[in-house]
Coordinates of C-alpha atoms in Angstrom, one line a residue:
Chain A
M176 CA 13.5 17.6 17.6
S177 CA 16.0 16.9 15.0
Q178 CA 15.5 17.7 11.3
P179 CA 14.0 14.8 9.3
I180 CA 16.3 13.3 6.6
V181 CA 14.8 12.0 3.4
Y182 CA 17.0 9.6 1.4
G183 CA 15.9 9.4 -2.2
P184 CA 16.3 10.9 -5.7
S185 CA 14.5 14.3 -5.9
F186 CA 12.8 13.2 -9.2
S187 CA 11.2 10.1 -7.6
T188 CA 7.4 10.5 -7.2
Y189 CA 7.6 8.8 -3.8
T190 CA 10.4 11.1 -2.6
R191 CA 8.4 14.1 -3.8
S192 CA 5.3 13.0 -1.9
V193 CA 7.3 12.9 1.3
R194 CA 8.9 16.2 0.7
L195 CA 5.6 17.8 -0.2
A196 CA 4.1 16.7 3.1
L197 CA 7.1 18.1 5.1
E198 CA 6.7 21.4 3.1
E199 CA 3.0 21.6 3.8
K200 CA 3.8 21.2 7.5
G201 CA 6.5 23.9 7.3
V202 CA 9.1 21.5 8.5
K203 CA 12.7 21.9 7.1
H204 CA 14.4 18.7 6.1
Q205 CA 17.6 17.4 4.7
L206 CA 17.6 15.5 1.4
V207 CA 20.2 12.9 0.8
E208 CA 20.2 12.3 -3.0
I209 CA 20.3 8.6 -3.9
D210 CA 21.5 8.1 -7.5
I211 CA 19.2 5.3 -8.7
L212 CA 20.4 5.6 -12.2
K213 CA 23.8 4.3 -10.9
G214 CA 22.1 1.7 -8.7
A215 CA 22.8 3.4 -5.4
H216 CA 19.4 2.2 -4.1
K217 CA 20.5 -1.4 -4.2
Q218 CA 23.8 -1.0 -2.5
P219 CA 25.2 -0.1 1.0
P220 CA 24.8 2.2 2.7
Y221 CA 21.3 2.9 1.4
S222 CA 20.3 -0.8 1.4
S223 CA 20.8 -1.0 5.1
K224 CA 17.9 1.5 5.4
Q225 CA 15.7 -0.1 2.8
P226 CA 16.5 -3.7 1.9
F227 CA 14.0 -4.1 -0.9
G228 CA 15.8 -1.6 -3.2
K229 CA 13.1 1.0 -3.4
V230 CA 13.1 4.7 -2.5
P231 CA 12.8 6.7 -0.3
A232 CA 13.9 6.0 3.2
F233 CA 13.3 8.3 6.2
E234 CA 15.0 9.2 9.4
H235 CA 13.7 11.3 12.3
D236 CA 14.5 11.4 16.0
G237 CA 16.1 8.0 16.0
N238 CA 13.4 6.4 13.9
T239 CA 14.6 5.0 10.6
F240 CA 12.0 3.4 8.3
Y241 CA 10.6 3.3 4.8
E242 CA 7.4 2.9 2.7
T243 CA 6.1 6.3 1.6
S244 CA 2.6 5.8 3.0
A245 CA 4.0 5.0 6.4
I246 CA 6.3 8.0 6.2
L247 CA 3.5 10.3 5.2
R248 CA 1.3 9.2 8.1
Y249 CA 4.2 9.6 10.6
I250 CA 4.8 13.2 9.3
D251 CA 1.1 14.0 9.7
E252 CA 1.1 12.6 13.3
V253 CA 4.4 14.1 14.6
F254 CA 3.9 17.5 13.1
P255 CA 0.2 18.1 13.8
K256 CA -0.4 21.4 11.9
P257 CA -2.0 21.7 9.5
P258 CA -3.6 18.2 9.6
L259 CA -3.2 16.3 6.4
M260 CA -5.9 13.8 7.2
P261 CA -9.7 14.5 7.3
S262 CA -11.5 14.2 10.6
T263 CA -14.2 11.6 9.8
P264 CA -13.7 7.9 9.3
A265 CA -15.5 7.9 6.0
A266 CA -13.3 10.8 4.6
R267 CA -10.2 9.1 6.1
A268 CA -11.2 5.9 4.3
C269 CA -11.3 7.8 1.0
V270 CA -7.8 9.2 1.6
N271 CA -6.4 5.8 2.7
Q272 CA -8.0 4.2 -0.3
V273 CA -6.5 6.7 -2.7
L274 CA -3.1 6.3 -1.1
S275 CA -3.3 2.6 -1.7
I276 CA -4.8 2.9 -5.2
V277 CA -1.7 5.0 -6.3
D278 CA 0.6 2.2 -5.1
S279 CA -1.5 -0.8 -6.2
Y280 CA -2.8 0.4 -9.6
G281 CA -1.5 3.8 -10.5
Y282 CA 2.3 3.9 -10.3
T283 CA 3.1 1.0 -12.6
P284 CA 1.0 2.1 -15.7
S285 CA 1.6 5.8 -15.2
V286 CA 5.3 5.9 -14.3
T287 CA 7.0 2.6 -15.1
N288 CA 5.1 1.9 -18.3
L289 CA 4.3 5.3 -19.6
F290 CA 6.5 8.1 -18.3
I291 CA 9.8 6.1 -18.2
P292 CA 9.6 4.7 -21.7
R293 CA 8.0 7.8 -23.2
V294 CA 10.1 10.6 -21.5
L295 CA 12.9 9.3 -19.4
V296 CA 14.4 6.6 -21.7
P297 CA 14.5 9.0 -24.8
S298 CA 16.1 11.7 -22.7
L299 CA 18.9 9.2 -21.9
G300 CA 19.3 8.4 -25.5
G301 CA 17.3 5.2 -25.6
E302 CA 14.2 4.1 -27.6
T303 CA 10.6 4.0 -26.4
D304 CA 9.1 0.5 -26.0
L305 CA 5.9 1.2 -27.9
E306 CA 4.4 -2.2 -27.0
K307 CA 4.8 -1.3 -23.3
V308 CA 3.3 2.1 -23.8
E309 CA 0.3 0.7 -25.7
A310 CA -0.4 -1.9 -23.0
A311 CA -0.3 0.8 -20.3
K312 CA -3.0 2.9 -21.8
A313 CA -6.0 1.0 -20.5
P314 CA -4.8 0.6 -16.9
A315 CA -3.7 4.2 -16.8
A316 CA -7.1 5.3 -18.1
L317 CA -8.8 3.2 -15.4
F318 CA -6.6 4.7 -12.7
V319 CA -7.6 8.2 -13.9
K320 CA -11.3 7.3 -14.1
E321 CA -11.3 6.1 -10.5
L322 CA -9.3 9.2 -9.3
E323 CA -12.0 11.3 -11.0
R324 CA -14.9 9.4 -9.4
L325 CA -13.3 9.5 -5.9
L326 CA -12.6 13.2 -6.1
G327 CA -16.1 14.0 -7.3
N328 CA -17.3 17.4 -8.3
T329 CA -17.9 19.0 -5.0
N330 CA -14.7 18.4 -3.0
Q331 CA -11.7 20.6 -3.6
F332 CA -9.3 17.9 -2.4
Y333 CA -9.4 14.1 -1.7
G334 CA -11.4 13.8 1.4
G335 CA -12.8 17.3 1.6
A336 CA -12.0 21.0 1.6
T337 CA -8.3 21.0 2.6
V338 CA -5.3 19.2 1.2
T339 CA -4.6 15.7 2.4
L340 CA -1.9 13.0 2.1
A341 CA -3.9 11.6 -0.8
D342 CA -3.5 14.8 -2.8
L343 CA 0.3 14.8 -2.1
H344 CA 0.6 11.1 -3.1
V345 CA -1.4 11.5 -6.4
L346 CA 0.1 14.7 -7.6
P347 CA 3.7 13.5 -8.5
V348 CA 2.4 10.4 -10.3
L349 CA -0.2 12.4 -12.2
T350 CA 2.4 15.0 -13.1
Y351 CA 4.5 12.3 -14.8
L352 CA 1.5 10.7 -16.4
V353 CA 0.3 13.9 -18.1
A354 CA 3.8 14.6 -19.3
T355 CA 3.2 11.8 -21.9
P356 CA 0.9 12.3 -24.9
E357 CA -1.1 9.2 -23.9
G358 CA -1.6 10.5 -20.3
K359 CA -2.5 13.9 -21.5
A360 CA -5.2 12.5 -23.8
I361 CA -6.5 10.3 -20.9
A362 CA -6.7 13.3 -18.5
E363 CA -8.8 15.3 -21.1
G364 CA -11.8 13.1 -20.1
A365 CA -11.4 13.9 -16.3
P366 CA -12.6 17.5 -15.7
N367 CA -12.7 17.2 -11.9
L368 CA -9.1 16.0 -11.9
R369 CA -8.0 18.8 -14.3
G370 CA -9.4 21.4 -11.9
W371 CA -7.8 19.8 -9.0
F372 CA -4.5 19.6 -10.9
S373 CA -4.6 23.4 -11.5
R374 CA -5.4 24.1 -7.8
M375 CA -2.4 21.9 -6.8
Q376 CA 0.0 23.7 -9.1
K377 CA -0.7 26.9 -7.2
R378 CA 0.4 25.6 -3.8
P379 CA 3.7 26.9 -2.5
S380 CA 4.7 23.4 -1.4
V381 CA 4.3 22.2 -5.0
Q382 CA 6.2 25.2 -6.4
A383 CA 9.0 24.6 -3.9
M384 CA 9.3 20.8 -4.3
M385 CA 8.3 20.2 -7.9
P386 CA 9.8 23.1 -9.9
S387 CA 8.9 22.6 -13.5
Chain B
M234 CA -25.2 0.9 12.8
S235 CA -25.7 -1.7 10.1
Q236 CA -23.6 -4.9 9.9
P237 CA -20.6 -4.6 7.7
I238 CA -20.5 -6.6 4.4
V239 CA -17.3 -8.1 3.1
Y240 CA -17.3 -9.0 -0.6
G241 CA -14.5 -11.5 -1.3
P242 CA -13.5 -15.2 -1.4
S243 CA -13.0 -16.5 2.1
F244 CA -9.7 -18.1 1.1
S245 CA -8.2 -14.8 0.0
T246 CA -5.5 -13.5 2.3
Y247 CA -6.9 -9.9 2.0
T248 CA -10.4 -11.0 2.7
R249 CA -9.1 -12.9 5.7
S250 CA -7.3 -9.9 7.1
V251 CA -10.5 -7.8 7.0
R252 CA -12.5 -10.6 8.6
L253 CA -9.9 -11.1 11.3
A254 CA -10.1 -7.4 12.2
L255 CA -13.9 -7.5 12.5
E256 CA -13.6 -10.6 14.7
E257 CA -11.0 -9.0 16.9
K258 CA -13.4 -6.1 17.4
G259 CA -16.3 -8.5 18.2
V260 CA -18.3 -7.1 15.2
K261 CA -20.6 -9.5 13.3
H262 CA -20.4 -9.2 9.5
Q263 CA -21.9 -10.6 6.4
L264 CA -19.6 -12.3 3.9
V265 CA -20.6 -12.3 0.2
E266 CA -18.5 -14.9 -1.5
I267 CA -16.9 -13.8 -4.8
D268 CA -15.9 -16.8 -6.9
I269 CA -12.6 -15.6 -8.3
L270 CA -11.9 -19.0 -9.9
K271 CA -14.9 -18.2 -12.1
G272 CA -13.8 -14.6 -12.7
A273 CA -16.6 -13.0 -10.6
H274 CA -14.2 -10.4 -9.4
K275 CA -13.8 -8.9 -12.9
Q276 CA -17.6 -8.8 -13.7
P277 CA -20.7 -6.9 -12.6
P278 CA -22.0 -6.6 -10.0
Y279 CA -18.7 -6.9 -8.1
S280 CA -16.8 -4.8 -10.6
S281 CA -19.0 -1.8 -9.8
K282 CA -17.6 -2.0 -6.2
Q283 CA -14.0 -2.6 -7.2
P284 CA -13.1 -1.6 -10.8
F285 CA -9.5 -3.0 -10.7
G286 CA -10.6 -6.6 -10.3
K287 CA -9.1 -7.3 -6.9
V288 CA -10.7 -8.5 -3.7
P289 CA -12.2 -7.7 -1.2
A290 CA -14.6 -4.8 -1.3
F291 CA -16.4 -3.5 1.8
E292 CA -19.7 -1.8 2.7
H293 CA -20.8 -0.2 6.0
D294 CA -23.4 2.4 6.8
G295 CA -23.6 3.7 3.3
N296 CA -19.8 3.7 2.7
T297 CA -18.6 1.4 -0.1
F298 CA -14.9 1.2 -0.7
Y299 CA -12.0 -1.2 -1.3
E300 CA -8.2 -1.6 -0.6
T301 CA -7.6 -3.8 2.4
S302 CA -5.4 -1.4 4.2
A303 CA -8.1 1.3 4.0
I304 CA -10.7 -1.1 5.2
L305 CA -8.6 -2.2 8.1
R306 CA -8.0 1.3 9.3
Y307 CA -11.7 2.2 8.9
I308 CA -12.7 -0.8 11.0
D309 CA -10.2 0.2 13.7
E310 CA -11.5 3.8 13.8
V311 CA -15.3 3.0 13.7
F312 CA -15.2 0.2 16.2
P313 CA -12.8 1.6 18.8
K314 CA -12.4 -1.4 21.1
P315 CA -9.9 -3.0 21.4
P316 CA -7.6 -0.6 19.5
L317 CA -5.7 -2.4 16.7
M318 CA -3.1 0.4 16.3
P319 CA -0.5 1.3 18.9
S320 CA -0.5 4.7 20.6
T321 CA 2.9 6.2 19.7
P322 CA 3.8 7.6 16.3
A323 CA 7.0 5.4 16.1
A324 CA 5.1 2.2 16.9
R325 CA 2.3 3.3 14.5
A326 CA 5.0 3.9 11.8
C327 CA 6.1 0.3 12.3
V328 CA 2.6 -1.0 11.9
N329 CA 2.0 1.1 8.8
Q330 CA 5.3 0.1 7.4
V331 CA 4.5 -3.6 7.8
L332 CA 1.1 -3.2 6.3
S333 CA 2.7 -1.7 3.2
I334 CA 5.6 -4.2 3.1
V335 CA 3.0 -7.1 2.8
D336 CA 1.4 -5.4 -0.2
S337 CA 4.6 -4.1 -1.9
Y338 CA 7.0 -7.0 -1.4
G339 CA 5.4 -9.9 0.5
Y340 CA 2.2 -11.0 -1.3
T341 CA 3.6 -11.6 -4.8
P342 CA 6.5 -13.9 -3.9
S343 CA 4.6 -15.6 -1.0
V344 CA 1.2 -16.2 -2.6
T345 CA 1.3 -15.5 -6.3
N346 CA 4.6 -17.2 -7.0
L347 CA 4.9 -19.8 -4.2
F348 CA 1.5 -20.8 -2.7
I349 CA -0.5 -20.7 -5.9
P350 CA 1.9 -22.7 -8.1
R351 CA 2.9 -25.1 -5.3
V352 CA -0.4 -25.7 -3.6
L353 CA -3.4 -24.3 -5.4
V354 CA -2.5 -25.2 -9.0
P355 CA -1.8 -28.9 -8.2
S356 CA -5.0 -29.1 -6.1
L357 CA -6.9 -28.1 -9.2
G358 CA -5.1 -30.7 -11.3
G359 CA -2.4 -28.4 -12.8
E360 CA 1.3 -28.5 -12.8
T361 CA 3.7 -26.4 -10.7
D362 CA 5.7 -23.9 -12.6
L363 CA 9.1 -24.7 -11.0
E364 CA 10.9 -21.8 -12.6
K365 CA 8.4 -19.4 -11.0
V366 CA 8.8 -21.1 -7.6
E367 CA 12.6 -21.0 -7.8
A368 CA 12.6 -17.2 -8.7
A369 CA 10.3 -16.5 -5.7
K370 CA 12.6 -18.0 -3.1
A371 CA 15.0 -15.0 -2.7
P372 CA 12.3 -12.3 -2.5
A373 CA 10.2 -14.5 -0.1
A374 CA 13.3 -14.9 2.1
L375 CA 14.0 -11.2 2.1
F376 CA 10.4 -10.5 3.1
V377 CA 10.6 -13.0 6.0
K378 CA 14.0 -11.6 7.1
E379 CA 12.6 -8.1 7.3
L380 CA 9.4 -9.3 9.1
E381 CA 11.7 -11.0 11.6
R382 CA 13.8 -7.8 12.1
L383 CA 10.8 -5.6 12.5
L384 CA 9.1 -7.9 15.0
G385 CA 12.3 -8.1 17.0
N386 CA 12.8 -10.3 20.0
T387 CA 11.0 -8.3 22.7
N388 CA 7.7 -7.4 21.2
Q389 CA 4.8 -9.9 21.3
F390 CA 3.2 -8.3 18.2
Y391 CA 4.0 -5.8 15.5
G392 CA 4.2 -2.4 17.3
G393 CA 4.1 -3.7 20.9
A394 CA 2.4 -5.9 23.4
T395 CA -1.1 -6.2 21.8
V396 CA -2.3 -7.4 18.5
T397 CA -2.4 -4.8 15.7
L398 CA -3.6 -4.4 12.1
A399 CA -0.1 -5.4 11.0
D400 CA -0.3 -8.8 12.7
L401 CA -3.7 -9.4 11.0
H402 CA -2.3 -8.4 7.6
V403 CA 0.9 -10.6 7.9
L404 CA -0.8 -13.7 9.2
P405 CA -2.8 -14.9 6.2
V406 CA 0.1 -14.3 3.8
L407 CA 2.6 -16.1 6.1
T408 CA 0.2 -19.0 6.6
Y409 CA 0.1 -19.6 2.8
L410 CA 3.9 -19.1 2.6
V411 CA 4.7 -21.8 5.2
A412 CA 2.3 -24.2 3.5
T413 CA 4.9 -24.6 0.8
P414 CA 8.2 -26.5 1.4
E415 CA 10.2 -23.5 0.3
G416 CA 8.4 -21.2 2.6
K417 CA 8.7 -23.6 5.5
A418 CA 12.4 -23.8 5.0
I419 CA 12.7 -20.0 4.9
A420 CA 10.7 -19.6 8.1
E421 CA 13.1 -22.0 10.0
G422 CA 15.6 -19.2 10.1
A423 CA 13.2 -16.7 11.7
P424 CA 12.7 -17.7 15.4
N425 CA 10.9 -14.5 16.5
L426 CA 8.4 -15.0 13.7
R427 CA 7.9 -18.6 14.5
G428 CA 7.1 -17.7 18.1
W429 CA 4.7 -15.0 16.9
F430 CA 3.1 -17.5 14.5
S431 CA 2.3 -19.9 17.4
R432 CA 0.9 -17.0 19.5
M433 CA -1.3 -15.9 16.6
Q434 CA -2.7 -19.5 16.1
K435 CA -4.1 -19.4 19.6
R436 CA -6.3 -16.4 19.0
P437 CA -10.0 -17.0 18.8
S438 CA -10.2 -14.7 15.8
V439 CA -7.8 -16.8 13.9
Q440 CA -9.5 -20.0 14.9
A441 CA -12.8 -18.6 13.8
M442 CA -11.7 -17.0 10.5
M443 CA -8.9 -19.3 9.4
P444 CA -9.9 -22.8 10.3
S445 CA -7.2 -25.2 9.2

């Protein structure tokens, strides 16, 4: 089998989720950096792999496709060990639900409306849009509240006792969220999630793919 | 096993996808109508099942959860026949990709920004927001172009020769899209998709769950 290729910026939460999954599987991959700050994700040659202008895209053994949740599932199926999905339908439903919650309700308030204006924009010399930040607090808090409930206080990871795709999809988004003062304050009220976050930090995959 | 319960408005594309999957499996279910025009999806008791105010939610054998793509996968796993996912990782990746494309890029231009202002709003006595409609044409066309490419001209359905979750997730959204003059014009340029649309119309599940 050929080495998978990940096309995307290494700082993107979605690129990070894909690379974390490959690292958990012990699969070496090639990263092709896409400079989204210069608009490379909306131009050829990248746009021929992902026409909607989002990152990342993925290539393996002649299969080229995109959408992080589809890439994660493919990685889990093609490289079977260790499994990154639980074995029962109910636990799998929890993982699938969390994967979709991140995309549907988590990313926008956490990254687009909190991390980017609070951290990225100032680092590039711009000014934080405080109205945007203020409006993002309630939806980000709801996202965290639901992540806390779905993790519960008995499971080590989403769906059970071993790490799953859901953990790898939540972590990069939560990392950016808690890098903002608003996100940090929100996470104070989520003890299960704080314990989970510490456990995730210790994983070699996280240390390799998300160096702080 | 108990009968599954689907909580959602029967006209919602997401509710329809879930009910189509149950019907394809030959599984009887109970529908609890949620009147979103009166805001019932943002109030108790529904909001205790889905805190983000979206539809549908799902209940089966003591499992209560939401997110249509998670519900669809659960239905496919718990009721194994006929399978609604293909058997190879590459074909499964195509189905997973299409499921995510509908949510990420398809629903908003097709339903929120075309069907609702063009068809629903006037039917309730309101006026179409023509600026919104105009802005939705390009993203809706890109969505259709990509659906056309991913279907290809040899496969009967997304992922192969038999119907999959992707088909059941695309159909309700595409049905609303082509109910608008803009969507109809866009679909003219997609012959694979037009053939697929005709095939889908003939399925008993579609005739039962999406009566015209």
